[in-house]
Coordinates of C-alpha atoms and ligand atoms in Angstrom, one line a residue:
X9 CA -0.2 -0.1 0.3
X10 CA 1.1 3.7 -0.4
X11 CA 2.6 6.1 1.7
X12 CA 1.7 9.7 2.0
X13 CA 4.6 11.8 2.4
X14 CA 4.0 15.3 3.4
X15 CA 6.5 17.8 2.4
X16 CA 6.2 21.1 4.4
X17 CA 7.5 24.6 2.7
X18 CA 10.6 24.6 4.3
X19 CA 12.0 21.1 3.1
X20 CA 12.7 21.6 -0.2
X21 CA 15.6 19.2 -0.5
X22 CA 15.9 16.3 -2.8
X23 CA 17.5 14.6 0.1
X24 CA 15.1 14.9 2.3
X25 CA 14.6 12.1 4.9
X26 CA 10.8 11.6 4.2
X27 CA 11.6 10.8 1.1
X28 CA 14.1 7.9 1.6
X29 CA 13.4 4.6 0.4
X30 CA 10.0 6.2 -1.1
X31 CA 8.7 4.4 -4.0
X32 CA 7.6 6.9 -6.9
X33 CA 5.6 4.2 -8.7
X34 CA 3.3 3.7 -5.2
X35 CA 3.8 6.6 -2.7
X36 CA 2.1 10.0 -3.1
X37 CA 3.6 13.4 -2.2
X38 CA 1.5 16.6 -0.5
X39 CA 2.4 19.9 -0.3
X40 CA -0.1 22.8 0.3
X41 CA -0.4 26.3 0.7
X42 CA -2.8 26.7 3.8
X43 CA -4.3 29.7 5.7
X44 CA -3.2 28.9 8.8
X45 CA 0.8 28.7 8.0
X46 CA 0.5 31.7 5.9
X47 CA -0.9 34.2 8.4
X48 CA -0.3 32.9 12.0
X49 CA 2.1 35.6 11.4
X50 CA 2.1 39.1 9.3
X51 CA 4.6 37.5 7.2
X52 CA 6.3 40.0 4.8
X53 CA 4.6 40.0 1.5
X54 CA 8.1 38.6 -0.5
X55 CA 8.0 35.9 2.2
X56 CA 5.4 34.3 1.3
X57 CA 5.9 35.0 -2.7
X58 CA 9.4 33.1 -1.9
X59 CA 8.0 30.2 -0.1
X60 CA 4.9 29.5 -2.3
X61 CA 7.1 30.3 -5.5
X62 CA 9.6 27.7 -4.3
X63 CA 7.2 25.4 -3.1
X64 CA 5.7 25.3 -6.6
X65 CA 8.6 24.9 -8.5
X66 CA 9.9 21.9 -6.1
X67 CA 6.6 20.1 -6.7
X68 CA 7.2 20.5 -10.3
X69 CA 10.6 19.3 -10.2
X70 CA 9.4 16.2 -8.0
X71 CA 6.5 15.6 -10.7
X72 CA 9.4 15.7 -13.6
X73 CA 10.9 13.2 -11.7
X74 CA 8.5 10.7 -12.1
X75 CA 6.6 11.4 -8.5
X76 CA 3.0 11.9 -8.0
X77 CA 2.5 15.2 -6.4
X78 CA -0.7 16.2 -5.0
X79 CA -0.6 20.0 -4.6
X80 CA -3.0 22.7 -3.1
X81 CA -2.3 25.9 -4.4
X82 CA -3.4 28.6 -2.1
X83 CA -7.2 29.7 -2.5
X84 CA -9.6 31.3 0.2
X85 CA -12.2 29.3 -0.5
X86 CA -10.3 26.3 -0.1
X87 CA -12.3 23.7 2.5
X88 CA -8.7 22.6 3.9
X89 CA -6.9 25.6 5.3
X90 CA -4.6 23.7 7.7
X91 CA -2.1 21.0 7.3
X92 CA -3.9 18.6 9.1
X93 CA -7.0 19.2 7.1
X94 CA -5.3 18.5 3.6
X95 CA -3.6 15.4 5.0
X96 CA -7.0 14.3 6.5
X97 CA -8.9 14.8 3.1
X98 CA -5.9 13.2 0.8
X99 CA -5.6 10.3 3.1
X100 CA -9.7 9.8 2.9
X101 CA -9.3 9.7 -0.9
X102 CA -6.2 7.6 -1.0
X103 CA -6.3 5.2 1.9
X104 CA -2.3 5.3 2.5
X105 CA -1.0 2.8 5.0
X106 CA 0.6 5.5 6.9
X107 CA 1.8 9.7 6.7
X108 CA 5.5 10.1 6.8
X109 CA 7.4 13.5 7.2
X110 CA 10.8 15.3 8.5
X111 CA 10.3 16.8 11.7
X112 CA 9.8 20.4 11.3
X113 CA 11.3 23.4 12.5
X114 CA 8.5 24.7 15.1
X115 CA 7.5 23.6 18.3
X116 CA 3.8 24.8 17.1
X117 CA 3.8 22.6 14.4
X118 CA 5.8 19.8 15.8
X119 CA 3.4 19.6 18.5
X120 CA 0.3 19.3 16.5
X121 CA 2.1 16.8 14.4
X122 CA 2.8 14.3 16.8
X123 CA -0.9 14.1 17.8
X124 CA -2.0 13.3 14.1
X125 CA -1.6 9.5 14.5
X126 CA -4.9 9.8 17.2
X127 CA -6.7 12.5 14.9
X128 CA -5.9 11.2 11.7
X129 CA -6.3 7.3 13.0
X130 CA -3.2 6.7 11.0
X131 CA 0.5 5.5 11.9
X132 CA 2.4 8.9 11.1
X133 CA 6.0 8.1 10.9
X134 CA 8.5 11.6 12.1
X135 CA 11.9 11.5 10.7
X136 CA 15.0 13.3 11.9
X137 CA 15.9 16.1 9.9
X138 CA 19.4 15.0 8.3
X139 CA 20.1 18.7 6.9
X140 CA 21.5 20.0 9.6
X141 CA 25.1 18.9 10.9
X142 CA 24.1 18.2 14.5
X143 CA 20.7 16.4 15.1
X144 CA 18.5 17.4 18.1
X145 CA 19.9 14.3 20.1
X146 CA 23.6 15.1 19.2
X147 CA 23.2 18.5 20.8
X148 CA 21.4 17.2 23.7
X149 CA 24.5 15.0 24.4
X150 CA 27.1 17.8 24.0
X151 CA 25.1 19.9 26.1
X152 CA 24.3 17.2 28.8
X153 CA 26.3 18.4 32.2
X154 CA 28.0 21.4 30.8
X155 CA 27.7 24.5 33.1
X156 CA 27.5 26.8 30.5
X157 CA 26.9 26.0 26.4
X158 CA 29.0 28.3 24.8
X159 CA 29.0 28.3 20.8
X160 CA 32.6 28.7 20.4
X161 CA 33.3 25.7 21.9
X162 CA 30.2 23.8 20.0
X163 CA 31.6 25.4 16.5
X164 CA 35.2 23.7 17.4
X165 CA 33.4 20.2 17.6
X166 CA 31.7 21.2 14.3
X167 CA 35.1 22.2 12.6
X168 CA 36.7 18.5 13.8
X169 CA 33.5 16.6 12.5
X170 CA 33.2 18.5 9.3
X171 CA 37.2 18.8 8.6
X172 CA 36.4 22.2 7.3
X173 CA 39.6 24.4 7.8
X174 CA 41.5 21.6 9.4
X175 CA 45.0 20.6 8.6
X176 CA 45.7 17.3 8.3
X177 CA 47.1 16.8 12.0
X178 CA 43.5 18.4 12.9
X179 CA 44.5 21.8 13.5
X180 CA 42.8 24.7 12.8
X181 CA 44.1 26.4 9.7
X182 CA 46.1 29.2 9.9
X183 CA 46.8 28.3 13.7
X184 CA 43.7 30.1 15.1
X185 CA 40.1 29.1 15.3
X186 CA 38.6 32.7 15.0
X187 CA 39.7 35.3 13.2
X188 CA 36.9 38.0 14.3
X189 CA 39.3 40.5 15.7
X190 CA 40.1 41.2 12.0
X191 CA 36.3 41.7 10.8
X192 CA 35.1 44.6 12.5
X193 CA 36.2 47.1 9.8
X194 CA 34.0 50.4 9.1
X195 CA 33.3 50.5 5.6
X196 CA 34.0 53.9 3.5
X197 CA 33.0 53.1 0.4
X198 CA 35.7 51.2 -0.8
X199 CA 36.2 48.2 -2.1
X200 CA 32.7 49.0 -3.8
X201 CA 30.0 46.9 -2.3
X202 CA 29.4 44.0 -4.9
X203 CA 25.7 44.1 -7.1
X204 CA 22.9 41.6 -5.3
X205 CA 22.4 38.5 -7.0
X206 CA 19.0 39.1 -9.0
X207 CA 16.3 36.7 -10.6
X208 CA 13.9 37.9 -13.0
X209 CA 10.5 36.4 -11.5
X210 CA 9.2 33.7 -13.9
X211 CA 5.2 33.1 -14.7
X212 CA 5.2 30.8 -11.9
X213 CA 6.5 33.7 -9.3
X214 CA 4.4 36.5 -11.2
X215 CA 1.2 34.6 -10.7
X216 CA 2.3 34.0 -6.6
X217 CA 3.0 37.7 -6.6
X218 CA -0.7 38.5 -7.8
X219 CA -2.0 35.8 -5.7
X220 CA -0.4 37.4 -2.5
X221 CA -1.1 40.9 -3.5
X222 CA -4.6 40.0 -4.1
X223 CA -5.1 37.7 -0.6
X224 CA -2.9 39.1 1.5
X225 CA -2.7 42.7 1.0
X226 CA -2.4 43.7 5.0
X227 CA 0.4 41.9 5.2
X228 CA 3.8 43.6 5.9
X229 CA 6.1 44.6 3.2
X230 CA 5.8 44.9 -0.4
X231 CA 6.0 42.2 -3.6
X232 CA 7.6 45.1 -5.7
X233 CA 11.0 44.4 -7.3
X234 CA 10.6 40.5 -6.3
X235 CA 14.1 39.5 -7.2
X236 CA 14.9 36.0 -4.7
X237 CA 16.0 32.5 -6.4
X238 CA 13.2 30.0 -6.1
X239 CA 14.7 26.8 -7.4
X240 CA 18.0 24.7 -6.1
X241 CA 19.6 25.9 -9.5
X242 CA 19.3 29.6 -8.9
X243 CA 20.3 29.6 -5.4
X244 CA 23.5 27.5 -6.6
X245 CA 24.0 30.3 -9.0
X246 CA 23.6 33.2 -5.8
X247 CA 26.1 30.8 -3.6
X248 CA 28.5 30.9 -6.7
X249 CA 27.9 34.8 -7.3
X250 CA 28.7 35.5 -3.5
X251 CA 31.7 33.6 -3.5
X252 CA 33.0 35.3 -6.5
X253 CA 31.9 38.7 -5.6
X254 CA 31.3 39.3 -1.9
X255 CA 33.0 36.7 0.1
X256 CA 36.5 38.3 -0.4
X257 CA 35.3 41.3 1.9
X258 CA 32.8 39.4 4.1
X259 CA 35.3 39.2 6.9
X260 CA 36.5 43.0 7.0
X261 CA 33.3 44.4 6.6
X262 CA 30.8 41.8 8.7
X263 CA 29.7 44.2 11.3
X264 CA 30.0 47.6 9.2
X265 CA 26.6 49.1 8.4
X266 CA 25.8 51.9 5.1
X267 CA 23.3 54.5 4.8
X268 CA 22.8 53.7 1.1
X269 CA 23.8 50.1 0.7
X270 CA 21.4 47.3 1.4
X271 CA 23.3 44.1 1.3
X272 CA 27.0 44.9 1.7
X273 CA 28.9 41.9 1.5
X274 CA 26.6 39.8 2.9
X275 CA 25.8 36.2 1.5
X276 CA 21.7 36.6 1.3
X277 CA 22.1 32.9 1.3
X278 CA 20.0 32.1 4.5
X279 CA 16.3 32.1 3.0
X280 CA 17.7 29.3 0.6
X281 CA 19.3 27.5 3.7
X282 CA 16.7 27.7 5.8
X283 CA 14.4 26.4 2.8
X284 CA 16.5 23.3 1.9
X285 CA 17.4 24.9 -1.6
X286 CA 21.2 24.9 -0.5
X287 CA 22.3 22.7 1.7
X288 CA 24.7 24.0 4.6
X289 CA 27.8 21.6 3.7
X290 CA 27.8 22.8 0.2
X291 CA 28.0 26.1 1.0
X292 CA 30.8 26.2 3.0
X293 CA 32.9 23.4 1.1
X294 CA 32.6 26.4 -1.7
X295 CA 33.6 29.0 0.9
X296 CA 36.8 26.6 1.9
X297 CA 37.7 26.3 -1.6
X298 CA 38.0 30.0 -2.1
X299 CA 40.1 30.2 0.3
X300 CA 42.7 27.3 -0.8
X301 CA 42.3 28.5 -4.6
X302 CA 43.7 32.2 -2.7
X303 CA 40.3 33.6 -3.8
X304 CA 39.5 34.9 -0.6
X305 CA 41.3 35.5 3.0
X306 CA 40.8 33.2 6.0
X307 CA 39.3 35.8 7.9
X308 CA 36.3 35.9 5.8
X309 CA 36.1 32.5 5.1
X310 CA 36.4 31.6 8.7
X311 CA 34.2 34.2 9.5
X312 CA 31.5 33.0 7.2
X313 CA 31.8 29.3 7.9
X314 CA 31.6 30.2 11.8
X315 CA 28.3 31.3 10.8
X316 CA 26.6 28.2 9.1
X317 CA 28.1 25.4 11.3
X318 CA 28.6 27.3 14.4
X319 CA 25.5 29.7 15.1
X320 CA 23.1 28.1 12.8
X321 CA 23.6 24.8 14.3
X322 CA 23.9 26.0 17.8
X323 CA 20.9 28.3 17.8
X324 CA 19.2 25.4 16.4
X325 CA 20.4 23.2 18.9
X326 CA 19.6 25.7 22.0
X327 CA 15.9 26.0 20.6
X328 CA 15.2 22.3 20.7
X329 CA 17.0 21.6 23.8
X330 CA 14.8 24.4 25.8
X331 CA 11.5 24.5 24.4
X332 CA 8.6 24.7 24.9
X333 CA 9.6 27.1 28.1
X334 CA 12.0 28.9 26.0
X335 CA 9.5 31.1 24.6
X336 CA 7.9 32.4 27.4
X337 CA 11.6 33.3 29.2
X338 CA 11.7 37.2 30.1
X339 CA 14.4 37.6 32.7
X340 CA 14.6 41.1 32.1
X341 CA 10.9 41.4 33.1
X342 CA 10.4 43.5 30.3
X343 CA 6.7 45.1 29.6
X344 CA 6.6 47.6 26.9
X345 CA 4.8 47.2 23.4
X346 CA 6.8 47.5 20.4
X347 CA 6.8 50.8 19.3
X348 CA 5.0 51.3 16.1
X349 CA 7.5 52.7 13.8
X350 CA 8.9 49.2 13.4
X351 CA 5.9 48.8 11.2
X352 CA 6.4 52.0 9.8
X353 CA 9.8 53.0 9.4
X354 CA 8.3 56.3 10.2
X355 CA 11.1 57.5 12.8
X356 CA 13.8 60.0 12.4
X357 CA 16.3 57.7 14.3
X358 CA 18.2 57.2 10.7
X359 CA 19.8 54.1 11.6
X360 CA 16.0 52.6 12.9
X361 CA 14.9 54.3 9.8
X362 CA 17.2 52.3 7.3
X363 CA 17.1 49.2 8.5
X364 CA 13.2 49.2 8.6
X365 CA 13.0 50.5 5.1
X366 CA 15.1 47.7 4.0
X367 CA 13.3 45.4 6.0
X368 CA 10.3 46.7 4.4
X369 CA 11.5 46.5 0.4
X370 CA 13.5 43.5 0.8
X371 CA 12.3 41.0 3.6
X372 CA 15.8 41.7 4.4
X373 CA 18.6 43.1 6.8
X374 CA 22.0 41.9 7.4
X375 CA 22.9 40.7 11.0
X376 CA 24.4 44.0 12.4
X377 CA 21.2 45.9 11.7
X378 CA 19.3 43.2 13.1
X379 CA 21.2 42.9 16.3
X380 CA 22.5 46.4 16.9
X381 CA 20.2 48.7 15.7
X382 CA 16.4 47.1 15.8
X383 CA 17.7 44.6 18.3
X384 CA 19.5 47.0 20.4
X385 CA 16.8 49.4 20.8
X386 CA 14.7 47.3 21.7
X387 CA 16.3 45.8 24.2
X388 CA 17.1 49.2 25.3
X389 CA 13.6 50.4 25.3
X390 CA 12.7 47.3 27.3
X391 CA 10.1 45.9 24.6
X392 CA 8.3 42.6 25.7
X393 CA 10.3 39.5 24.2
X394 CA 7.0 38.0 22.6
X395 CA 6.5 41.6 21.1
X396 CA 9.9 42.0 19.3
X397 CA 9.8 38.0 18.5
X398 CA 6.7 38.4 16.5
X399 CA 8.1 41.2 14.8
X400 CA 11.4 39.5 13.8
X401 CA 9.4 36.2 12.8
X402 CA 7.3 37.9 10.5
X403 CA 9.4 40.5 8.7
X404 CA 12.2 38.7 7.5
X405 CA 12.3 36.4 4.5
X406 CA 14.5 33.6 6.4
X407 CA 12.9 33.7 9.5
X408 CA 11.8 30.2 10.9
X409 CA 11.0 30.0 14.3
X410 CA 14.1 27.8 15.4
X411 CA 16.4 30.1 13.9
X412 CA 14.5 33.2 14.7
X413 CA 13.6 32.7 18.3
X414 CA 16.8 32.2 20.0
X415 CA 18.2 35.0 18.0
X416 CA 15.9 37.3 19.2
X417 CA 15.0 36.0 22.3
X418 CA 18.7 35.0 23.3
X419 CA 20.8 37.2 21.2
X420 CA 19.2 40.3 21.3
X421 CA 16.8 40.4 24.3
X422 CA 19.2 38.7 26.7
X423 CA 15.9 37.1 27.8
X424 CA 17.0 33.6 28.2
X425 CA 19.6 34.6 31.2
X426 CA 22.8 34.7 28.5
X427 CA 22.7 31.2 26.6
X428 CA 23.6 33.2 23.4
X429 CA 26.3 35.7 24.6
X430 CA 27.8 36.4 28.3
X431 CA 26.5 40.0 28.5
X432 CA 24.1 41.7 26.8
X433 CA 24.6 43.4 23.3
X434 CA 23.6 46.8 24.7
X435 CA 25.4 49.7 23.1
X436 CA 25.2 53.5 22.7
X437 CA 24.7 55.6 19.6
X438 CA 28.7 55.6 19.4
X439 CA 28.7 51.9 18.1
X440 CA 26.4 53.0 15.2
X441 CA 28.4 56.0 14.5
X442 CA 31.9 53.6 14.4
X443 CA 30.4 51.2 12.4
X444 CA 28.1 53.3 10.0
X445 CA 27.7 56.5 8.1
X446 CA 24.2 56.8 9.4
X447 CA 24.6 59.6 11.8
X448 CA 25.7 62.0 9.6
X449 CA 22.2 62.0 8.0
X450 CA 20.3 61.6 11.2
X451 CA 18.2 64.5 12.9
X452 CA 19.8 63.4 16.5
X453 CA 22.9 64.3 17.6
X454 CA 25.2 61.0 18.1
X455 CA 27.8 63.2 20.6
X456 CA 24.9 64.6 22.5
X457 CA 23.4 62.9 25.6
X458 CA 20.9 65.0 27.5
X459 CA 19.8 67.8 24.7
X460 CA 16.7 67.1 23.1
X461 CA 18.3 66.4 19.8
X462 CA 20.7 63.7 21.7
X463 CA 20.6 60.4 20.2
X464 CA 18.2 58.0 21.6
X465 CA 20.4 55.4 22.0
X466 CA 22.7 57.2 24.7
X467 CA 20.8 57.8 27.3
X468 CA 18.4 54.4 27.0
X469 CA 21.9 52.9 27.3
X470 CA 22.6 54.2 30.5
X471 CA 18.8 53.6 31.9
X472 CA 19.0 50.3 30.6
X473 CA 22.4 49.6 32.7
X474 CA 21.1 51.5 36.0
X475 CA 17.5 49.6 35.8
X476 CA 19.1 46.2 35.4
X477 CA 22.2 46.5 37.9
X478 CA 21.3 43.9 39.7
X479 CA 21.3 41.5 37.0
X480 CA 24.6 42.5 35.4
X481 CA 26.9 44.5 37.8
X482 CA 28.4 41.4 39.0
X483 CA 29.0 40.2 35.6
X484 CA 32.9 40.5 35.0
X485 CA 32.2 41.6 30.8
X486 CA 30.6 44.4 32.3
X487 CA 32.4 45.5 35.1
X488 CA 33.8 48.7 33.4
X489 CA 30.7 49.6 31.7
X490 CA 29.4 50.1 35.6
X491 CA 32.6 51.7 36.7
X492 CA 32.0 54.5 34.2
X493 CA 28.1 54.9 34.8
X494 CA 29.6 55.0 38.5
X495 CA 32.2 58.1 37.9
X496 CA 29.8 60.1 36.3
X497 CA 28.5 63.2 38.7
X498 CA 25.0 62.7 40.0
X499 CA 23.4 65.8 38.2
X500 CA 24.3 64.3 35.1
X501 CA 23.3 60.6 35.9
X502 CA 19.8 62.3 36.8
X503 CA 19.7 64.0 33.8
X504 CA 20.9 61.0 31.4
X505 CA 17.9 58.8 33.2
X506 CA 15.4 62.0 33.2
X507 CA 16.3 62.3 29.4
X508 CA 15.8 58.3 28.9
X509 CA 12.5 58.2 30.6
X510 CA 11.1 61.0 28.6
X511 CA 12.3 58.6 25.5
X512 CA 10.6 55.8 27.1
X513 CA 7.3 58.0 27.4
X514 CA 7.4 59.3 24.2
X515 CA 8.9 56.0 22.0
X516 CA 6.4 56.6 19.1
X517 CA 7.1 60.0 18.6
X518 CA 10.9 59.5 18.2
Ligands
LIG614 C1 17.2 39.7 16.2 C2 17.8 38.5 15.1 C3 17.1 37.8 14.5 C4 17.6 36.9 13.5 N1 16.5 35.9 12.8 C5 17.3 34.9 11.9 C6 16.1 34.4 11.3 O1 14.8 34.6 11.4 N2 16.3 33.9 10.4 C7 18.3 33.4 10.0 O2 18.3 32.4 9.3 N3 18.8 34.2 10.5 C8 18.4 35.3 11.6 N4 19.2 35.9 12.5 C9 21.0 35.5 11.9 C10 21.2 36.6 10.8 O3 21.4 37.8 11.0 C11 20.8 36.2 9.5 O4 21.1 34.8 9.6 C12 21.8 36.9 8.6 O5 21.5 38.1 8.5 C13 21.4 36.4 7.0 O6 21.9 36.9 6.0 P1 22.8 36.7 5.4 O7 22.3 35.0 4.5 O8 23.3 37.8 4.3 O9 23.8 36.2 6.3 P2 25.3 36.2 6.1 O10 26.0 37.4 7.1 O11 26.0 36.2 4.6 O12 26.0 35.1 7.0 C14 26.0 33.8 6.4 C15 24.7 32.5 6.9 O13 25.3 32.3 8.4 C16 24.0 31.9 9.1 N5 24.0 32.9 9.9 C17 24.7 33.9 10.5 N6 24.6 34.5 11.8 C18 23.3 33.8 12.2 C19 23.2 33.2 13.6 N7 22.8 34.4 14.3 N8 22.2 32.8 13.5 C20 21.9 31.7 12.7 N9 22.3 31.8 11.2 C21 23.1 32.6 11.1 C22 22.7 32.2 7.9 O14 22.7 31.0 7.4 C23 23.8 33.5 7.0 O15 23.1 32.7 5.6 C24 18.8 36.5 13.1 C25 19.5 37.5 13.9 C26 18.9 38.3 14.7 C27 20.2 39.4 15.4
LIG615 S1 22.3 59.7 16.1 FE1 21.4 58.1 17.3 S2 19.9 57.6 16.2 FE2 20.7 58.9 14.9 S3 21.8 57.4 13.4 FE3 23.2 57.8 14.9 S4 23.2 56.1 16.4 FE4 21.3 56.2 15.2

């Protein structure tokens, strides 16, 4: 009897475990665009276009290889608007022996699928997702008994495991594990920023754009100028483009921000990695080859590989280790709502405006914009973790719960007590000034702290330190910050706190 194989929108990989041992002559594949998944968050319109179009292309590819694919395209009138309803409907018609799927990337859906065997009255086999280097079980094993889980040590394990940038006698190439100290240059326009990789939408993508514009008009962002890859072939071309034109500068300018360049030297590969159009090892091998052939320097290649086999795998491990309680962590007891300008970009803070505007246009902002601008502001302003997590999950093309949640709740908001960093990434306007040219175009003055035009990040930074003294004063990595605060005259401290309080009371007017 046939099996029914369910493939989700972020499982677009021919080597998906759910397809192992499957028989194209007997088994059925089900894929579905459903309302429940498309609208449980205010997903960016481009994210919906990307996922629906990539799914349609993948389904077509499977069919061309002889698979029988039952594909439900989105329509508000469809009777089945959840994955479970679709599977039930298909199972009723085709009477499969069992349902097979690969574990999904989100606790919410995982919990639902784990109950399907009861509600569907059918065996449901959930297979391990083998597209990651470290399985959930292997991460739990690594974490067991450790007092602190540090990405850097996990990363070294992954380097040893994969052999990436390792010498024959098992030492890191170049002698060091990490070259981050070289990766903090400001970008002053030279070398010029490489052009982004663009794909002209085909008929399938154009149809999806029309569909999203018609049925999801109130979702965040725009479908205009959609130019992302939607097939594995195109994603591979995007990878080759990155290796050729951007990887050499990736390390030096990894932390840089620009007032007029959206992408700088970043790869823009996360959407393809997270949906399975690209394989993480394939990507890292290509980067490593660029170093061995002298095409890119070691600080760039090591830094890039660390993001993928280090950070990406680490945050996934943390997510599955600590869910479901993780999602409710709020160790700094933040209660403030998300300022409205996160949705509109209408703020006179130039750095925030540029990051949100790029997000609105592209469904993309690079890591430092997410961490040190929009994230830093939410941290300093004491926004509720849930509110800021919902925003990040909605607005980025690459946002899936397993990767968005630890990055936002952990790395940005420090709401988990410090799994993603031994101290919060809180910073004043000085950091943004050092790493970008935003401040020279800003209404606010980065050098000022208490005046009406003073940069909001400045006093909010001191307010943050002051109000969380109990949580952080004993942290050796923060001693210097508290010493600097304590050295200031009481009148100055009072003026800083008063300015910050005014800002906190008037966030929506900034
Ligand atoms: C608040 C916040 C939310 C984030 N949400 C997401 C998210 O929803 N999805 C997502 O993929 N990344 C997320 N990140 C991590 C990172 O910002 C993006 O992976 C990166 O900006 C994607 O752009 P890129 O492909 O050009 O990355 P590059 O700068 O070119 O980096 C290369 C690759 O490394 C991986 N990577 C880098 N940093 C991280 C990280 N911290 N965690 C996981 N993978 C990483 C990505 O796969 C990325 O494609 C978030 C970071 C922050 C601070
Ligand atoms: S002055 Fe402050 S708000 Fe303005 S761009 Fe600089 S850091 Fe951002």
